[in-house]
Tab-separated table of C-alpha atoms and ligand atoms in Angstrom:
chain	number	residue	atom	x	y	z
A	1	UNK	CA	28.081	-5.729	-15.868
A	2	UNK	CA	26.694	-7.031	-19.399
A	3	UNK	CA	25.866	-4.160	-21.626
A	4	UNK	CA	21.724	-4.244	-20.552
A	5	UNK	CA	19.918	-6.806	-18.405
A	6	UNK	CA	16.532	-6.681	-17.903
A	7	UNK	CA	14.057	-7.739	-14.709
A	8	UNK	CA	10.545	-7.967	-14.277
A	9	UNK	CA	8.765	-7.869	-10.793
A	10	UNK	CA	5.223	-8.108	-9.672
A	11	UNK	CA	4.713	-6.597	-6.447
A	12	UNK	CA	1.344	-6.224	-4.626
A	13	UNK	CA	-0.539	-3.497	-3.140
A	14	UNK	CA	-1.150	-3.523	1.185
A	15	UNK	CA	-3.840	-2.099	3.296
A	16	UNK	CA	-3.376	-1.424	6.091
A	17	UNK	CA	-4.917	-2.349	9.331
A	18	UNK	CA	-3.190	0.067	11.370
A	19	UNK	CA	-1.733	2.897	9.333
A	20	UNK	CA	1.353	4.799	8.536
A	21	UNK	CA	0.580	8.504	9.029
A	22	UNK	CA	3.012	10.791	9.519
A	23	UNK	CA	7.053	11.244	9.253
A	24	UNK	CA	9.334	11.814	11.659
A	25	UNK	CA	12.480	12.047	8.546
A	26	UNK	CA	10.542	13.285	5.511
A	27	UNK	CA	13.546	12.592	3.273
A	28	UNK	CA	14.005	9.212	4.283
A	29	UNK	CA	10.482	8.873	4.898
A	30	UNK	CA	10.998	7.556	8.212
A	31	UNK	CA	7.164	7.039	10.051
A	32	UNK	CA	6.015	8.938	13.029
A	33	UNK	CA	4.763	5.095	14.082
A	34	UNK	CA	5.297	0.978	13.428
A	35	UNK	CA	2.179	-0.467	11.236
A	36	UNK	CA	0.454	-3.512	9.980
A	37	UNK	CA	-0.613	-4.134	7.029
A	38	UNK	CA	-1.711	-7.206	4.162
A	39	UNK	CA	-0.713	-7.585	0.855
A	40	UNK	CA	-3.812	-8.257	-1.583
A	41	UNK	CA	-3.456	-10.789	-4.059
A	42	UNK	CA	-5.474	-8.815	-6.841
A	43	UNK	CA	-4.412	-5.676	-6.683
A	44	UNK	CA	-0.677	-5.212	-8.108
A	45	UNK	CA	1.859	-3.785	-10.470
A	46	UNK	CA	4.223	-5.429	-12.920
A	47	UNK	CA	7.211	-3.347	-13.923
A	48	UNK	CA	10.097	-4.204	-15.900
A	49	UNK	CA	13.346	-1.995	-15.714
A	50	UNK	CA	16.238	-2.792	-18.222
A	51	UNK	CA	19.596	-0.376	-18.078
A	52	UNK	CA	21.377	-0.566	-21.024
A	53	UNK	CA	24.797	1.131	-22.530
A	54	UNK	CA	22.677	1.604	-25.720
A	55	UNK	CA	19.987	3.972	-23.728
A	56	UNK	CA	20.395	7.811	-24.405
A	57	UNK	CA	17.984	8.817	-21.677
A	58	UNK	CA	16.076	7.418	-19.200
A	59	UNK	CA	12.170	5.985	-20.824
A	60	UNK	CA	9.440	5.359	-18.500
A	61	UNK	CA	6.157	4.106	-19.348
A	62	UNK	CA	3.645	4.042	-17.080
A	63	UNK	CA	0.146	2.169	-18.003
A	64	UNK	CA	0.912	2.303	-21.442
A	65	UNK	CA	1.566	6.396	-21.303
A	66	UNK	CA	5.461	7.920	-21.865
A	67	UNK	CA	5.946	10.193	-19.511
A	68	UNK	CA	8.974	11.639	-18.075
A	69	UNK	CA	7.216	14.748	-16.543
A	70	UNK	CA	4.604	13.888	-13.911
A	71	UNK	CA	4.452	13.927	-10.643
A	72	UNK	CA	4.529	10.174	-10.603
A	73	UNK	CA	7.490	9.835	-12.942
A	74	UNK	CA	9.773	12.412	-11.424
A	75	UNK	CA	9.548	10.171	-8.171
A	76	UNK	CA	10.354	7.120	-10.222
A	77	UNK	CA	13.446	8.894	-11.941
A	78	UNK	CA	14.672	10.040	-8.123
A	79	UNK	CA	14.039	6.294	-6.724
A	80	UNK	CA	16.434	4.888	-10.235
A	81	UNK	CA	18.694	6.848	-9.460
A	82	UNK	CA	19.330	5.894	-5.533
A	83	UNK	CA	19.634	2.163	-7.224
A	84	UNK	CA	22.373	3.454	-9.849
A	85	UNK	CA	24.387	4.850	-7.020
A	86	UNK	CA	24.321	1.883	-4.987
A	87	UNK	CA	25.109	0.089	-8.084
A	88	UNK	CA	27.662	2.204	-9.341
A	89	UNK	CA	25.313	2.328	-12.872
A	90	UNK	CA	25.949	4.827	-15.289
A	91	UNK	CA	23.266	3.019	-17.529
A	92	UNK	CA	20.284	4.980	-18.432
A	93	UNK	CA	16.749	2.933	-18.037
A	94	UNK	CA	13.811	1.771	-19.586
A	95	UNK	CA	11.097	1.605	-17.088
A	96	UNK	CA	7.346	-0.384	-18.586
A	97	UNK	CA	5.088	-0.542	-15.469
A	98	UNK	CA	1.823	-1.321	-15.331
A	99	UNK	CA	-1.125	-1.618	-12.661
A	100	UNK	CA	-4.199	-3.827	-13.166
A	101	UNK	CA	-6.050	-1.053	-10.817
A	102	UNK	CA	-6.947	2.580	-11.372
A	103	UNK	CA	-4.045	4.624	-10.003
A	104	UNK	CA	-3.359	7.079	-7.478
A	105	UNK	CA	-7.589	6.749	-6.331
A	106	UNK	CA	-6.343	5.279	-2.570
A	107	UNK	CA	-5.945	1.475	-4.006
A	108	UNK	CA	-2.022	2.083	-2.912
A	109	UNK	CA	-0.596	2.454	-5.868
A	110	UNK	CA	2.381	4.019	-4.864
A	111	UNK	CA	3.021	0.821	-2.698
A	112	UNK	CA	3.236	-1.661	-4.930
A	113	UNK	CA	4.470	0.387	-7.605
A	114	UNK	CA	7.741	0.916	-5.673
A	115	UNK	CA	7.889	-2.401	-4.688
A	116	UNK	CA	7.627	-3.683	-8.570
A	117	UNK	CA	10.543	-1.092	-9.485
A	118	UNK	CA	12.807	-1.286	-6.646
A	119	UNK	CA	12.971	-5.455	-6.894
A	120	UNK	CA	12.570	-4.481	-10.873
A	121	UNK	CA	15.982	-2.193	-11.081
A	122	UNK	CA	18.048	-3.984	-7.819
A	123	UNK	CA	17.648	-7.242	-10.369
A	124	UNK	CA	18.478	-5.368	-13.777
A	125	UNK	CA	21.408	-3.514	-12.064
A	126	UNK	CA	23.024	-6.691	-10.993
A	127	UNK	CA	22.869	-5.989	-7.201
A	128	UNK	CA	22.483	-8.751	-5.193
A	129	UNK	CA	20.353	-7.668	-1.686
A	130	UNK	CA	18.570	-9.219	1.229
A	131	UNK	CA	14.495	-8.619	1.642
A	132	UNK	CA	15.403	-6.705	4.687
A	133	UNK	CA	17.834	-4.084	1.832
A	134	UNK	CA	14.838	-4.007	-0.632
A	135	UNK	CA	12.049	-3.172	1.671
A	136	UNK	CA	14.354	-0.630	3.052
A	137	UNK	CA	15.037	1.048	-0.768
A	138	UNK	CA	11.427	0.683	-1.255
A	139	UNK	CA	11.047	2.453	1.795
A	140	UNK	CA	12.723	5.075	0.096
A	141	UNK	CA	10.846	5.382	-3.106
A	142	UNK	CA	7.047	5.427	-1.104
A	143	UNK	CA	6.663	4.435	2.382
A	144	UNK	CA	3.902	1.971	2.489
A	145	UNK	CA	5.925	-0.044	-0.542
A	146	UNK	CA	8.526	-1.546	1.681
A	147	UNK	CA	5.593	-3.658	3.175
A	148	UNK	CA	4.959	-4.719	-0.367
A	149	UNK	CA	8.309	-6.688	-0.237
A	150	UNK	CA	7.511	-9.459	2.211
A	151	UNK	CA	5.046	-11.835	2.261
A	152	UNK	CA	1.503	-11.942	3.724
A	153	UNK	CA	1.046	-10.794	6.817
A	154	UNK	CA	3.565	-7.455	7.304
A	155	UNK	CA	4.790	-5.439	10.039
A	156	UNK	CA	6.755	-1.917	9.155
A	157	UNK	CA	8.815	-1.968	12.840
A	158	UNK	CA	8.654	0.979	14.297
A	159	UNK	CA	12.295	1.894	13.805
A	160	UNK	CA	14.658	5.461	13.851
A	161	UNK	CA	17.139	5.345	11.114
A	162	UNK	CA	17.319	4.080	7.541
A	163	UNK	CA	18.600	1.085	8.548
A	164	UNK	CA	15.683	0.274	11.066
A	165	UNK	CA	12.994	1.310	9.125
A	166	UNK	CA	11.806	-1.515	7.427
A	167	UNK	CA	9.037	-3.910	7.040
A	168	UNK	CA	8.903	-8.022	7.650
A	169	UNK	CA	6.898	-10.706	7.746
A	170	UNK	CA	4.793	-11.869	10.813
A	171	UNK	CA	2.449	-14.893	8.993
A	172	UNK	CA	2.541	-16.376	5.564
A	173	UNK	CA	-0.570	-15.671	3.388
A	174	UNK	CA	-2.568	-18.809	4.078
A	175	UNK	CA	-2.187	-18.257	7.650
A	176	UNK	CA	-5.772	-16.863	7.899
A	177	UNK	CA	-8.722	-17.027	5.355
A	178	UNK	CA	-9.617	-13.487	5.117
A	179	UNK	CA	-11.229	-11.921	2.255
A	180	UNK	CA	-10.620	-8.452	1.368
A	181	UNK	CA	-12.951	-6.969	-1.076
A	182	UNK	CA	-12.177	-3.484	-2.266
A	183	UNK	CA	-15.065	-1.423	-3.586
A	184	UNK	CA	-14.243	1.167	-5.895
A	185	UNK	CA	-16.199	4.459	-5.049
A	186	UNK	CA	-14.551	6.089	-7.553
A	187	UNK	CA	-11.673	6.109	-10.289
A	188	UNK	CA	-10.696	9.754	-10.316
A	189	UNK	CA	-6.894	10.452	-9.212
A	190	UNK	CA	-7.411	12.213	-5.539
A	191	UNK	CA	-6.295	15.645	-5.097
A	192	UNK	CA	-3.990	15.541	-2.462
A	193	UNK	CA	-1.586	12.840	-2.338
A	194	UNK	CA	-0.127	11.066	0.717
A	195	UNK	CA	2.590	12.467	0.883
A	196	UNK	CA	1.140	16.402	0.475
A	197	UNK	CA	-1.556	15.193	3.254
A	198	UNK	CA	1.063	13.636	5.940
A	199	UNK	CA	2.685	16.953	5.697
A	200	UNK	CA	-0.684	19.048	6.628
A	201	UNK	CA	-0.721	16.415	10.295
A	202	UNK	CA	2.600	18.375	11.354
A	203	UNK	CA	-0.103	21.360	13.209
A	204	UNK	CA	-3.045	18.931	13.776
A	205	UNK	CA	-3.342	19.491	17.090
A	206	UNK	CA	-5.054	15.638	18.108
A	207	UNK	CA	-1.469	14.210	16.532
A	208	UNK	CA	0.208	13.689	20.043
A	209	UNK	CA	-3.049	11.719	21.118
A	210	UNK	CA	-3.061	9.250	18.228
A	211	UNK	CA	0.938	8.964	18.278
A	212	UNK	CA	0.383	8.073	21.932
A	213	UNK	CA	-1.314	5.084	21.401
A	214	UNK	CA	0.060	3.675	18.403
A	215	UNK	CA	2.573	1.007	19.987
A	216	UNK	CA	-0.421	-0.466	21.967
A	217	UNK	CA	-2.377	-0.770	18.981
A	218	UNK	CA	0.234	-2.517	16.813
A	219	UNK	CA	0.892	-4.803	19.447
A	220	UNK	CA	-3.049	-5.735	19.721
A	221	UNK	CA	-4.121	-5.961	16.032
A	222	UNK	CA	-0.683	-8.512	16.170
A	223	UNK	CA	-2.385	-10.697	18.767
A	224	UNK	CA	-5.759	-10.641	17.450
A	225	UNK	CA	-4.387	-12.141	13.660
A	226	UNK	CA	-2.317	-14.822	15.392
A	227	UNK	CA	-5.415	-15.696	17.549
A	228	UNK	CA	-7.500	-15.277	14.460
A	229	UNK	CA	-9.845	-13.195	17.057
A	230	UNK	CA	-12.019	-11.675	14.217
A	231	UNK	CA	-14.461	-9.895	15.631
A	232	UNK	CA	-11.549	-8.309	18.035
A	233	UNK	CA	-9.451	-7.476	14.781
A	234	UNK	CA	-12.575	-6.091	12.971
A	235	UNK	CA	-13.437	-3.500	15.689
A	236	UNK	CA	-9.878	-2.327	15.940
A	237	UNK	CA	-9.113	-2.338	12.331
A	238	UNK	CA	-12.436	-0.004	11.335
A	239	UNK	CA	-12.156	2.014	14.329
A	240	UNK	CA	-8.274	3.172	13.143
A	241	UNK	CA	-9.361	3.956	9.567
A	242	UNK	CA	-11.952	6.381	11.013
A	243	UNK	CA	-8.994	7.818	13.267
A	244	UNK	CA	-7.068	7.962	9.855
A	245	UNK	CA	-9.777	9.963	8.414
A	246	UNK	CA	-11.050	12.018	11.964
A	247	UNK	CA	-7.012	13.147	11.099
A	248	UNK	CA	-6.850	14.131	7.546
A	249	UNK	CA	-10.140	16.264	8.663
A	250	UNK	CA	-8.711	18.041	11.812
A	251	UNK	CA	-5.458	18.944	9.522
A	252	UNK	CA	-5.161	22.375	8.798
A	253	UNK	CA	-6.454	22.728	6.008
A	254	UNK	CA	-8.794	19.785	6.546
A	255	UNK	CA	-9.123	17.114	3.516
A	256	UNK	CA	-12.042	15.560	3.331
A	257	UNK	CA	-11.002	12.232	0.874
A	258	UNK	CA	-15.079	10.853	1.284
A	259	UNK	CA	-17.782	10.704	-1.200
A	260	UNK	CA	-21.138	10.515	-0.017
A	261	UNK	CA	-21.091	7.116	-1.904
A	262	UNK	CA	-18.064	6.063	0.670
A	263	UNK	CA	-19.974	6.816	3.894
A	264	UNK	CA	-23.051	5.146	2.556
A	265	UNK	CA	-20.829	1.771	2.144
A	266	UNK	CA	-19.966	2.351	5.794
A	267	UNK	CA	-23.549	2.205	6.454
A	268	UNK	CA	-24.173	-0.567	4.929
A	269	UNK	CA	-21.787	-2.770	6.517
A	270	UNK	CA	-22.778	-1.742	9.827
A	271	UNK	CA	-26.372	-2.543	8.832
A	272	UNK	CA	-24.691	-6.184	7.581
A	273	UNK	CA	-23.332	-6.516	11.153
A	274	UNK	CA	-26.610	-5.885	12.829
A	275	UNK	CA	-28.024	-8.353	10.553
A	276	UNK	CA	-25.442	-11.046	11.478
A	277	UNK	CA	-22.791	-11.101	8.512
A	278	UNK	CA	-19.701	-9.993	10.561
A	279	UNK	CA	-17.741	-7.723	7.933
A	280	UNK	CA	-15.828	-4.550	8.592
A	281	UNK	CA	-14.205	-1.832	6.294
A	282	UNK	CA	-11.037	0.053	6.354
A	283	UNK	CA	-9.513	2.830	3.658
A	284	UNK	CA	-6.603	4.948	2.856
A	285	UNK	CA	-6.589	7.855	2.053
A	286	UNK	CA	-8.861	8.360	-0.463
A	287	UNK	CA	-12.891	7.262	-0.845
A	288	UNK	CA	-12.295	3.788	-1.606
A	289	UNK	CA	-13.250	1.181	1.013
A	290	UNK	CA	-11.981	-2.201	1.877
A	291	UNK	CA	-14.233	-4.587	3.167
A	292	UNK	CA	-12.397	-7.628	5.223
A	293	UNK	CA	-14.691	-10.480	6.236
A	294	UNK	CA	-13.803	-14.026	7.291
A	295	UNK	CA	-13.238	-16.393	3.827
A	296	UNK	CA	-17.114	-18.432	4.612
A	297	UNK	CA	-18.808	-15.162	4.736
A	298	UNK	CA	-17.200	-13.591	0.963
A	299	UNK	CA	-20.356	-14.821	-0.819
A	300	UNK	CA	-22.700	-13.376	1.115
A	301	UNK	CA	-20.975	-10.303	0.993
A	302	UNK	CA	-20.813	-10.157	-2.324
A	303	UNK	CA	-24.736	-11.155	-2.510
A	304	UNK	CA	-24.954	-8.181	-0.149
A	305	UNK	CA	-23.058	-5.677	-2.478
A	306	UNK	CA	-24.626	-6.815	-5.575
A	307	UNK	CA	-27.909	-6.342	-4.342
A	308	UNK	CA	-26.935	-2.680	-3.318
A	309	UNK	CA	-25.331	-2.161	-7.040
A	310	UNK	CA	-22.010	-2.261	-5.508
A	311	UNK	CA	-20.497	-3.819	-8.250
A	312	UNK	CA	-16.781	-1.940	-9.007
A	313	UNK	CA	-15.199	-4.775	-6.560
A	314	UNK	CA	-11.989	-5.936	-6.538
A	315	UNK	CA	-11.899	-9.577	-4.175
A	316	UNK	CA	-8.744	-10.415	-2.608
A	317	UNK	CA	-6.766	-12.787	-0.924
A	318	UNK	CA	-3.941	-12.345	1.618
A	319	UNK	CA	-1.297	-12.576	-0.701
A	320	UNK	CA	2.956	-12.859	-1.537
A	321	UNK	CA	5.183	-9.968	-1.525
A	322	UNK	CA	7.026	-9.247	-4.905
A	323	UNK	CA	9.057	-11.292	-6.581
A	324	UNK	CA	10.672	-11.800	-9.368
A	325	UNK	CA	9.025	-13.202	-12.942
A	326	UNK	CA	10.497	-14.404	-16.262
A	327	UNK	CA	7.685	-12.711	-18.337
A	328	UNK	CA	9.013	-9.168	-19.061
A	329	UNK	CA	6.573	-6.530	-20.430
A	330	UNK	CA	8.539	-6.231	-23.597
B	1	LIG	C1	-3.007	6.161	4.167
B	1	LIG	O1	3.208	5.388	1.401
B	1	LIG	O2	1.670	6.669	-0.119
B	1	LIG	O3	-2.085	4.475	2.783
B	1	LIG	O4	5.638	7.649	1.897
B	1	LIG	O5	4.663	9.840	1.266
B	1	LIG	O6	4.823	8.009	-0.440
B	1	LIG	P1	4.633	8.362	1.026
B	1	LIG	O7	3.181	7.917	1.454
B	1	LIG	P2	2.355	6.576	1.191
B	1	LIG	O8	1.284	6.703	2.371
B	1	LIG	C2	0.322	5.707	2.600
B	1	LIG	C3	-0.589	6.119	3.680
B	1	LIG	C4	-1.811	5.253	3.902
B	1	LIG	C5	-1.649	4.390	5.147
B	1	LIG	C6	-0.794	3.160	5.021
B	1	LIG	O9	-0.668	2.580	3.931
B	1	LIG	O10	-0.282	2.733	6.073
């Protein structure tokens, strides 16, 4: 290895339309269930990662803040160092990462932050690994960032063990012209992260109901995309976020991630769907919706939010998983 190399990698964020809830390995963060998901073209994180013989300690600067104490950073420090030991790296790191969306406010983050760094450091450190490795590692970092590695349309397969636990792709972005507007109820960091709030689902006492169904649904939201049966897709997808939710509230204690603001977007696009504009929303957790519509109806939704003073929107595109860029951040 040359004294420092440095990689950059964009990676973007996923929603999900059926979710990952739940672990059955917490330290390998190993899901309770398979899920579906898209990556969103405008929603994403650049991060470059150079080791270097030169470093005295690791530097990580996250949206333009040092930091090697938070929350956030301490998991970034832990996910370096699993790629060090693969590499045999003795290196320390400088880690510049950056988000074009508010953070840790249920836009994912986490997902395509890990993605970014893990393609970011497996680059810089000279290893040389399949997608299949790097959504696994990313895995590892935050669970819902190995689905930030492939492209498009991505299935996490509902596997056991580290080495079946990862995420591919089942169609290419321009497979189907969905639009996927997120509408940001607020930009306020949520209280309980995902990972704190899977944990709380161990007691809930509905989890053997939802885990019983979970296969079937992956396997129909899979067959409505590759009929491109949106109304079909719609239902199923809005109908899981509220199961998503219905959980986080039975959990003991319950976490209620709404604002009023969120349920009166639900509202709204319910009223839309009387009226004839087919849109549906879905979430993470946190009180930020997505809205997914088919590509000819975007404008009118956007007519529709505008004229509602929805107007903290993000509009997306089924997008590529991360890859690799020759801009670095420094
Ligand atoms: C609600 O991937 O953030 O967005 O693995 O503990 O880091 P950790 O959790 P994380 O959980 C995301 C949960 C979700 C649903 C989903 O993306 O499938």
């Amino acid at each position: 290895m040359k004294n420092s190399i440095k990689a950059t990698a964009i990676a973007p964020s996923n929603i999900a339309f059926i979710k990952y809830w739940g672990k059955k390995d917490e330290k390998l963060r190993i899901p309770t269930n398979g899920s579906v998901s898209v990556n969103l073209s405008n929603l994403f994180t650049t991060t470059t990662v150079e080791f270097s013989k030169k470093f005295e300690d690791d530097l990580i600067i996250y949206n333009k803040i040092q930091n090697n104490r938070g929350r956030s950073e301490k998991k970034i420090l832990t996910h370096l160092d699993r790629m060090r030991n693969l590499a045999h790296l003795k290196y320390k790191a400088k880690v510049i990462t950056q988000t074009n969306f508010p953070t840790a406010s249920g836009l994912a983050s986490s997902a395509s932050g890990f993605a970014a760094l893990t393609l970011a450091a497996v680059s810089a450190s000279g290893l040389k690994l399949s997608e299949k490795e790097l959504s696994i590692l990313a895995r590892e970092g935050s669970g819902s960032a190995c689905r930030s590695i492939p492209d498009g349309f991505v299935e996490w397969l509902d596997g056991n063990t580290n080495n079946d636990s990862y995420a591919v792709s089942i169609f290419p972005p321009n497979y189907w012209n969905l639009s996927i507007i997120t509408v940001i109820i607020t930009k306020e960091q949520k209280e309980i992260s995902s990972t704190l709030g899977q944990q709380l689902l161990i007691s809930n006492p509905f989890l053997p109901v939802r885990l019983s169904r979970m296969k079937e649904k992956n396997k129909k939201v899979k067959k409505y995309i590759e009929k491109k049966q949106f109304t079909k897709f719609g239902e199923l997808l809005e109908s899981e976020a509220l199961e998503l939710h219905a959980m986080t509230l039975t959990s003991i204690p319950p976490i209620i991630y709404w604002q009023p603001d969120t349920v009166r977007v639900m509202k709204l696009v319910k009223s839309w769907r009387n009226e004839g504009l087919e849109v549906y929303f879905t979430m993470d957790a946190g009180p930020n919706l997505f809205l997914i519509s088919e590509e000819k109806n975007e404008k009118k939704l956007i007519k529709k939010l505008k004229e509602n003073n929805i107007t903290d929107i993000v509009v997306n595109k089924p997008s590529v998983g991360a890859r690799l860029v020759d801009k670095h951040l420094y």
